[in-house]
Short mmCIF file of C-alpha atoms in Angstrom, two decimals:
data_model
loop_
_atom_site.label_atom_id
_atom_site.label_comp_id
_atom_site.label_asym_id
_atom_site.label_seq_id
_atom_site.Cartn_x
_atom_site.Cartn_y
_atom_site.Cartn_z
CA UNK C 8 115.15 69.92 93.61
CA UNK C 9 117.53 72.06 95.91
CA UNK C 10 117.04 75.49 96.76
CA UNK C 11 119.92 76.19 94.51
CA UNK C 12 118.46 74.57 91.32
CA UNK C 13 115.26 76.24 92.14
CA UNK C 14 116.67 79.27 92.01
CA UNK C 15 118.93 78.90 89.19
CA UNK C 16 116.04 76.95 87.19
CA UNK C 17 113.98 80.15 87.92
CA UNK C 18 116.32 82.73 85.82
CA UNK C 19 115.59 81.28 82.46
CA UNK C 20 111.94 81.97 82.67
CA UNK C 21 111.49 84.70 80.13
CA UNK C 22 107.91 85.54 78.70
CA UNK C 23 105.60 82.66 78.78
CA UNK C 24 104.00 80.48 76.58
CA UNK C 25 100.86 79.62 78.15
CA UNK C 26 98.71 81.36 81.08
CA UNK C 27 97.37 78.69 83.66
CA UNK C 28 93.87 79.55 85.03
CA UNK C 29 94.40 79.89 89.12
CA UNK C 30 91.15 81.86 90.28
CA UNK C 31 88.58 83.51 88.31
CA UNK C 32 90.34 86.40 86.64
CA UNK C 33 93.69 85.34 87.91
CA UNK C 34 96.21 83.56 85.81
CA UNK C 35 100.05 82.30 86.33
CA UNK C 36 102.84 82.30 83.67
CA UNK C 37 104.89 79.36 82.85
CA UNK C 38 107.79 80.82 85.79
CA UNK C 39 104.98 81.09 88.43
CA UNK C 40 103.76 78.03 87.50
CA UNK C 41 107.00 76.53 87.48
CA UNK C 42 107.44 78.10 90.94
CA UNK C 43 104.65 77.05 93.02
CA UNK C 44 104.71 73.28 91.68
CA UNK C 45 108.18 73.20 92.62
CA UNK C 46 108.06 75.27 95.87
CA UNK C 47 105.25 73.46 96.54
CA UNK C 48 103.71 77.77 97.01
CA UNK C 49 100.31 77.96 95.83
CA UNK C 50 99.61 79.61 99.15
CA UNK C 51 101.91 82.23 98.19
CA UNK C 52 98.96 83.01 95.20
CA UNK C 53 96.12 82.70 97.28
CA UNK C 54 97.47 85.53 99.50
CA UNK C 55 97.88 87.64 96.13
CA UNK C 56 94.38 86.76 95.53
CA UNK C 57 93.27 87.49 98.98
CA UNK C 58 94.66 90.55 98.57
CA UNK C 59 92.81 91.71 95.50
CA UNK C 60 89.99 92.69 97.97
CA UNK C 61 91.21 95.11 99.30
CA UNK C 62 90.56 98.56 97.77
CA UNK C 63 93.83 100.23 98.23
CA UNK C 64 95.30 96.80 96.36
CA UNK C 65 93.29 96.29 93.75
CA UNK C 66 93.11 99.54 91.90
CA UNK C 67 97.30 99.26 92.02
CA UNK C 68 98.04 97.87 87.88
CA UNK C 69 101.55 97.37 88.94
CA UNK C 70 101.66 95.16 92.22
CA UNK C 71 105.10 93.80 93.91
CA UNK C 72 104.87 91.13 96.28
CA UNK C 73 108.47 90.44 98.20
CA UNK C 74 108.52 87.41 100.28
CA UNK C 75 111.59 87.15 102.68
CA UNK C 76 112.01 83.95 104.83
CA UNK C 77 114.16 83.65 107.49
CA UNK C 78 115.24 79.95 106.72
CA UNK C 79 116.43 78.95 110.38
CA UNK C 80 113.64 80.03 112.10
CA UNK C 81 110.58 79.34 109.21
CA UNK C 82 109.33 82.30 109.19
CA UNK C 83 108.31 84.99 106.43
CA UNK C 84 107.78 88.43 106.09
CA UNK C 85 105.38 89.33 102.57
CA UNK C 86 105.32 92.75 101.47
CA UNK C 87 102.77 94.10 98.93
CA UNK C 88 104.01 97.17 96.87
CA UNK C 89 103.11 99.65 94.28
CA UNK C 90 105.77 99.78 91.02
CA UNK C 91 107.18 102.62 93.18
CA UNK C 92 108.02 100.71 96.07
CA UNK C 93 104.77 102.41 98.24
CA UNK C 94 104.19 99.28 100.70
CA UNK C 95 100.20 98.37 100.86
CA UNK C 96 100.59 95.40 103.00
CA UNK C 97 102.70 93.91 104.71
CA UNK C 98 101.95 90.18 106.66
CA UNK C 99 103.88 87.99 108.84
CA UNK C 100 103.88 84.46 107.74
CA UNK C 101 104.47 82.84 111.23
CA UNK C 102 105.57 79.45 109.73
CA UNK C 103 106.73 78.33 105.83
CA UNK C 104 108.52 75.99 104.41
CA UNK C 105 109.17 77.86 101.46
CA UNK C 106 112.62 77.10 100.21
CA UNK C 107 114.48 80.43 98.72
CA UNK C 108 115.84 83.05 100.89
CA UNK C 109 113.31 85.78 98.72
CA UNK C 110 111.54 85.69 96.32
CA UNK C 111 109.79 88.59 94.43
CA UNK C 112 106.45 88.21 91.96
CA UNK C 113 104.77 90.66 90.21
CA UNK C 114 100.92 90.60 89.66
CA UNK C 115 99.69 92.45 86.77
CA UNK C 116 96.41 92.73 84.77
CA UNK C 117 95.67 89.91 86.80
CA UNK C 118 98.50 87.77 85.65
CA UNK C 119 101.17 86.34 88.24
CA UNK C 120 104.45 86.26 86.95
CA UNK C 121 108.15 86.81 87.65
CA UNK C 122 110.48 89.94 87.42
CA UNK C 123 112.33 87.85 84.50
CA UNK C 124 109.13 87.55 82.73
CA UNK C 125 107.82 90.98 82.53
#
């Protein structure tokens, strides 16, 4: 699958059907599901996992993780933020072969899932 069809295939993810046990008391949606099968990006959800241990993360309901990837070079920026854009992490991802440009996921009552789903 392209980048393009990735990205286009990603839109019609709307609500999900199913959750997919990831972790212990972490789930994916059918889009984020969908996503790291495809992107070949389960790293992307252990670093969301990771994260939950920190304090300052975990007691945040509303989490937004941005991942921007400069495609030339391989390299990605992740940025962990509160639903009012208050950055809690950020993390250099020195090499990826992650596919899309950006990419944004939201994790909530510890489910994973894109902004279309929510």
């Amino acid at each position: 699958m392209t980048p393009q069809e990735l990205e286009q295939q990603l839109h019609y993810f709307t609500g999900s059907s199913a959750y997919y046990p990831l972790y212990p008391q972490m789930k994916l949606t059918d889009g984020t599901k969908f996503l790291c099968e495809q992107a070949k990006c389960f790293w992307l959800m252990d670093i969301i996992w990771s994260y939950q241990t920190l304090a300052k993360v975990r007691i945040e309901p509303f989490q937004v993780y941005t991942l921007t990837v400069d495609l030339e070079k391989q390299e990605g920026i992740l940025v962990c933020s509160d639903e009012n854009e208050n950055v809690l992490r950020k993390q250099t991802i020195p090499y990826t072969d992650f596919p899309l440009e950006s990419i944004k996921v939201y994790y909530i009552d510890r489910i994973s899932l894109l902004p279309s789903e929510y």
